[in-house]
């Protein structure tokens, strides 16, 4: 993980040509990093239509959380001025989580105002993975889930399992 | 001419005559139309003559005795004997009979007209009988037998009759049926020509064709055949001319009779009628005859004429023809303008003049001849240009060429200084144009000069365009011959003037590149070397680089496919001064050899590597020896590429010996090349007298390049700068790690500066850091050791081994390299500390170091952590270098080698090192220490392939010997034994001589040996084991691709067809995805076999769910 954090700024400081082109180049490099040093439990790849600005990602639910053993699919839409603006990230797999609403939108500061160009797809995925285990209950999108997380973990787990549904691509 | 040929020819001739004699002729009646008579068959004629022939004779006409008196001198060529054929004279009699016979018929016909008509008819008969043509003109007998009275028509009767005919309207007003006697004569001539002369002409041609078909001639000596080939055609032409001359003389004789008769009659008697315009008639007649003759030239005659012309014109212009005497060494003969006293040329010129005049006289010099002549001259010009200038590029060749010049070209108007062009202009002016003038002035009627100054200019520009075509065709060879081919470029520069020519040049050269260079048979090194030459050449040709820009794309595209191109360029740039010197020496040697070779035998124009490159073998052998000092340093892919480069095609011979592009280093070190022009904006340099406008075919954003800039062009041609920088970084890393001498950084720094100028500081930051790392670690090394020495007691019993290792910090911030060197007692241990982030990925190879080294490492680590807190070292053991000293029984071997190699050989020491036992593990086996790969694998935990390659290294150094181990279950495994003494016979495993001292590291007293053998060991041939091992890079790549595939199938789509996967990979992998669909398919098949993937419906692949 550390090396990616370190190397990202050098990449971001590349001379700017065409912004869209820059984003594509950056994403190519990110992809290469993801592939050469994959982080456990997360993976991402451009969508099958060949558009590099649109990715699909997978997160495995971390152990010791209600999401253990589950797999979540996400979609990343990168803006053309990426990495100077955050990607739009959505859960495509239905998930029951305090910071995710029913249409998959995520409330995470680094995807909003705390975004910096030093972040990348892998860091975002790892943040999301840790968000699964440690939700930010102070600003929930799903109030019920936030409540249940603290009060009734068993019911929470049931709700999670109810809500979860493997989606098939293709 | 050989007698046999002559007699055969005569024989044939005779037969033709005989057939002609039997023909009849048209009746000379006014009504007679010439054509119908042609229908009479020969047999009819024959019967006719046999009946009436002897009855009428007019001997005075055909007196054979007169034949020699009137024959003109030029009718007596040297080979007249051949042509003179004394045919029996009776045939003439018979023909005359035939001529007068119709008149008799005419007489016999009942005459219904008045007396005038009868008188007219009588006169007509008289006149026509006199001017009737004989039926044959072939023989000189006939040709010479003009009637003696022809000159002065004293025959009053004839004159009267003629006057009556011509002035029929006044003298014989009663005659109704009158006719023009001149028209009648012309008719007669036409009929005669078509019936008799044309067959005769074809008879002449027959002689030629006989020769062609003659088998015995074909088998005879070729040179003679060629020679007589020309002679034969000359005979054809001459006999045709002679036949025509005879015929024409005959025709004009009749005409003259008429004309003179008229003149005589008019002067004698004064008729009131206007005089006939004799001159108009004569011109008219001549034109008719010439048209007749001119249109009768057969193809075969044209062919013969062409051959004769080619020969004569060739001789005059100094172009050796194939039929020439020197046909055998034609290749070595170049066309050159003949000197003034060249007898052969003079003779040919004389002969040509005669021939042309004769042709003109008989009317053969018409339009067809002119076309023919033009074709021949055109061919001559091409032949001269191609022959004289092909392959003549270097200044020395050209000087000899231009020494022929004795006149300075006038009127070319250009300031061209190229010797080729000057000599060509001179040739065109003094030989080519002169000859055309001479020939054309002989055959043209006009009074104006047939060849004007503007024609001369046209000729010269034609010649120049030929030259440029030649040079364009040669351009690729010119490039290869650089820099000895500068002269040829002068020619090209002077002749490439239009944009069409430039286009021709670029397209032709691109084509040549494709067929001759850009194919798998050429190594990348070669292509790059040629590329450098191309840059030089095109820069010399066209400073604007526009031409180069047109040629480059295909080359660039091709080079991008060569993965090693960047590497070769970078190593070339980094070539050490030693290598550069060696390369220079090799170049000089091969140059000398080439010159020697040239002195002995001039290379053919078509051979490609003429001047400086020498034979294939030379650079290879010298290159080997010159490279040995550096061989250890360049053990990676470079050696392979260099050995490849020496193999196949002649281009390779110029690989400069080291297998590197040392040219680049030469350029880099050349102060004249690196100096930059100070003038920033050339457009504003008003004092630049060499300024030329931008070329017409320059692009819109064209900017004039300042200098040749070979290196820059090459770098920019190699694709993206990222790739280049990456490759540069990895090569610099490699070199920095392998270099022990810090002074060597000069070259790296120089290249680095150059690249910085091109790519900017930021891009090359990593390299800066790398170099700084090395320098820093030297300082650090000293500091650590100083601190360390203070607290350390010297231990006497350290192993005699130096080892270098690389460390890598645990916090992944620093890599460090340590190197230890042994001076006397303590093992010297030095490290290089690398900043991990800035170095290219370096693999960590796992194996166990010898214990003493590990101790040193630990100590060093402590020292480092003491100096730099919060940092830890991670060792990269395999990158170190070690100086090993092996004390064997008969010798001491000192070798610099890599850490794995040192570790392996140290393993042969182990057993004695600790407890001084002199016997190996197995006490029953006393001789030199022995190990198997398996044993080493267990003790060292090193990769087996690596172990094997290390063992082979020591085998090649004659330290170890490989024995087939019988105890091993696998036949392929070997036991390695230390060669304690070189004098030991090579023995089998079973009967090993007993050797007590099996310690290769010589803690024991060594026994005495002969120094020679020790020396022999040291110089042992350096062979690297070429055991194929899986390329770690390839392995890495496969792992990466698998990650891509997994990522793709996990996220993008659960199942995908092969083609789509390949497409995605190609699109997404920044460095490119070199695999074909088939290779990817194989890879996926492997994964399926491993149970990682499966194929679902529709041939789609997907991951197996676990």
JSON list of C-alpha atoms in Angstrom, two decimals, chain B residues 334 384-394 397-398 401 418-421 423-424 463-479 485-496 501 504-505 508-509 512 537-538 541 605:
[
{"chain": "B", "resi": 334, "resn": "UNK", "atom": "CA", "xyz": [33.60, 1.29, -67.76]},
{"chain": "B", "resi": 384, "resn": "UNK", "atom": "CA", "xyz": [26.85, 5.55, -70.61]},
{"chain": "B", "resi": 385, "resn": "UNK", "atom": "CA", "xyz": [25.37, 6.95, -67.44]},
{"chain": "B", "resi": 386, "resn": "UNK", "atom": "CA", "xyz": [24.75, 3.56, -65.90]},
{"chain": "B", "resi": 387, "resn": "UNK", "atom": "CA", "xyz": [28.03, 2.16, -67.00]},
{"chain": "B", "resi": 388, "resn": "UNK", "atom": "CA", "xyz": [30.25, 5.04, -66.19]},
{"chain": "B", "resi": 389, "resn": "UNK", "atom": "CA", "xyz": [28.81, 6.19, -62.92]},
{"chain": "B", "resi": 390, "resn": "UNK", "atom": "CA", "xyz": [27.17, 3.22, -61.24]},
{"chain": "B", "resi": 391, "resn": "UNK", "atom": "CA", "xyz": [28.95, 2.60, -58.01]},
{"chain": "B", "resi": 392, "resn": "UNK", "atom": "CA", "xyz": [31.33, 5.48, -58.50]},
{"chain": "B", "resi": 393, "resn": "UNK", "atom": "CA", "xyz": [30.82, 7.37, -55.30]},
{"chain": "B", "resi": 394, "resn": "UNK", "atom": "CA", "xyz": [34.06, 7.95, -53.61]},
{"chain": "B", "resi": 397, "resn": "UNK", "atom": "CA", "xyz": [37.30, 6.91, -58.05]},
{"chain": "B", "resi": 398, "resn": "UNK", "atom": "CA", "xyz": [35.85, 10.06, -59.30]},
{"chain": "B", "resi": 401, "resn": "UNK", "atom": "CA", "xyz": [37.19, 9.66, -63.81]},
{"chain": "B", "resi": 418, "resn": "UNK", "atom": "CA", "xyz": [30.56, 17.25, -58.79]},
{"chain": "B", "resi": 419, "resn": "UNK", "atom": "CA", "xyz": [33.11, 15.52, -60.99]},
{"chain": "B", "resi": 420, "resn": "UNK", "atom": "CA", "xyz": [30.55, 13.03, -62.20]},
{"chain": "B", "resi": 421, "resn": "UNK", "atom": "CA", "xyz": [28.29, 15.72, -63.43]},
{"chain": "B", "resi": 423, "resn": "UNK", "atom": "CA", "xyz": [32.36, 14.73, -66.87]},
{"chain": "B", "resi": 424, "resn": "UNK", "atom": "CA", "xyz": [28.87, 13.80, -67.93]},
{"chain": "B", "resi": 463, "resn": "UNK", "atom": "CA", "xyz": [21.57, 12.99, -69.05]},
{"chain": "B", "resi": 464, "resn": "UNK", "atom": "CA", "xyz": [21.25, 14.53, -65.62]},
{"chain": "B", "resi": 465, "resn": "UNK", "atom": "CA", "xyz": [17.89, 12.96, -65.08]},
{"chain": "B", "resi": 466, "resn": "UNK", "atom": "CA", "xyz": [19.35, 9.61, -66.06]},
{"chain": "B", "resi": 467, "resn": "UNK", "atom": "CA", "xyz": [22.07, 10.15, -63.53]},
{"chain": "B", "resi": 468, "resn": "UNK", "atom": "CA", "xyz": [19.64, 11.02, -60.84]},
{"chain": "B", "resi": 469, "resn": "UNK", "atom": "CA", "xyz": [17.58, 7.95, -61.59]},
{"chain": "B", "resi": 470, "resn": "UNK", "atom": "CA", "xyz": [20.70, 5.90, -61.28]},
{"chain": "B", "resi": 471, "resn": "UNK", "atom": "CA", "xyz": [21.65, 7.47, -58.00]},
{"chain": "B", "resi": 472, "resn": "UNK", "atom": "CA", "xyz": [18.18, 7.07, -56.62]},
{"chain": "B", "resi": 473, "resn": "UNK", "atom": "CA", "xyz": [18.30, 3.42, -57.46]},
{"chain": "B", "resi": 474, "resn": "UNK", "atom": "CA", "xyz": [21.65, 3.19, -55.75]},
{"chain": "B", "resi": 475, "resn": "UNK", "atom": "CA", "xyz": [20.71, 5.24, -52.76]},
{"chain": "B", "resi": 476, "resn": "UNK", "atom": "CA", "xyz": [20.48, 2.38, -50.33]},
{"chain": "B", "resi": 477, "resn": "UNK", "atom": "CA", "xyz": [23.95, 1.22, -51.22]},
{"chain": "B", "resi": 478, "resn": "UNK", "atom": "CA", "xyz": [25.15, 4.76, -50.98]},
{"chain": "B", "resi": 479, "resn": "UNK", "atom": "CA", "xyz": [23.80, 4.88, -47.48]},
{"chain": "B", "resi": 485, "resn": "UNK", "atom": "CA", "xyz": [29.87, 7.89, -50.72]},
{"chain": "B", "resi": 486, "resn": "UNK", "atom": "CA", "xyz": [29.70, 11.59, -50.20]},
{"chain": "B", "resi": 487, "resn": "UNK", "atom": "CA", "xyz": [30.49, 12.20, -53.83]},
{"chain": "B", "resi": 488, "resn": "UNK", "atom": "CA", "xyz": [27.39, 10.39, -54.96]},
{"chain": "B", "resi": 489, "resn": "UNK", "atom": "CA", "xyz": [25.37, 12.65, -52.77]},
{"chain": "B", "resi": 490, "resn": "UNK", "atom": "CA", "xyz": [26.75, 15.66, -54.57]},
{"chain": "B", "resi": 491, "resn": "UNK", "atom": "CA", "xyz": [25.35, 14.20, -57.75]},
{"chain": "B", "resi": 492, "resn": "UNK", "atom": "CA", "xyz": [22.04, 13.56, -56.15]},
{"chain": "B", "resi": 493, "resn": "UNK", "atom": "CA", "xyz": [21.81, 16.96, -54.62]},
{"chain": "B", "resi": 494, "resn": "UNK", "atom": "CA", "xyz": [22.49, 18.57, -57.96]},
{"chain": "B", "resi": 495, "resn": "UNK", "atom": "CA", "xyz": [19.98, 16.47, -59.80]},
{"chain": "B", "resi": 496, "resn": "UNK", "atom": "CA", "xyz": [17.15, 16.22, -57.31]},
{"chain": "B", "resi": 501, "resn": "UNK", "atom": "CA", "xyz": [12.11, 13.74, -58.12]},
{"chain": "B", "resi": 504, "resn": "UNK", "atom": "CA", "xyz": [10.62, 9.45, -56.45]},
{"chain": "B", "resi": 505, "resn": "UNK", "atom": "CA", "xyz": [13.64, 9.35, -54.22]},
{"chain": "B", "resi": 508, "resn": "UNK", "atom": "CA", "xyz": [12.11, 4.37, -53.98]},
{"chain": "B", "resi": 509, "resn": "UNK", "atom": "CA", "xyz": [14.23, 4.45, -50.88]},
{"chain": "B", "resi": 512, "resn": "UNK", "atom": "CA", "xyz": [14.48, -0.46, -50.75]},
{"chain": "B", "resi": 537, "resn": "UNK", "atom": "CA", "xyz": [23.43, 10.56, -45.67]},
{"chain": "B", "resi": 538, "resn": "UNK", "atom": "CA", "xyz": [20.15, 12.34, -45.82]},
{"chain": "B", "resi": 541, "resn": "UNK", "atom": "CA", "xyz": [21.77, 15.32, -49.08]},
{"chain": "B", "resi": 605, "resn": "UNK", "atom": "CA", "xyz": [29.81, -1.88, -59.38]}
]
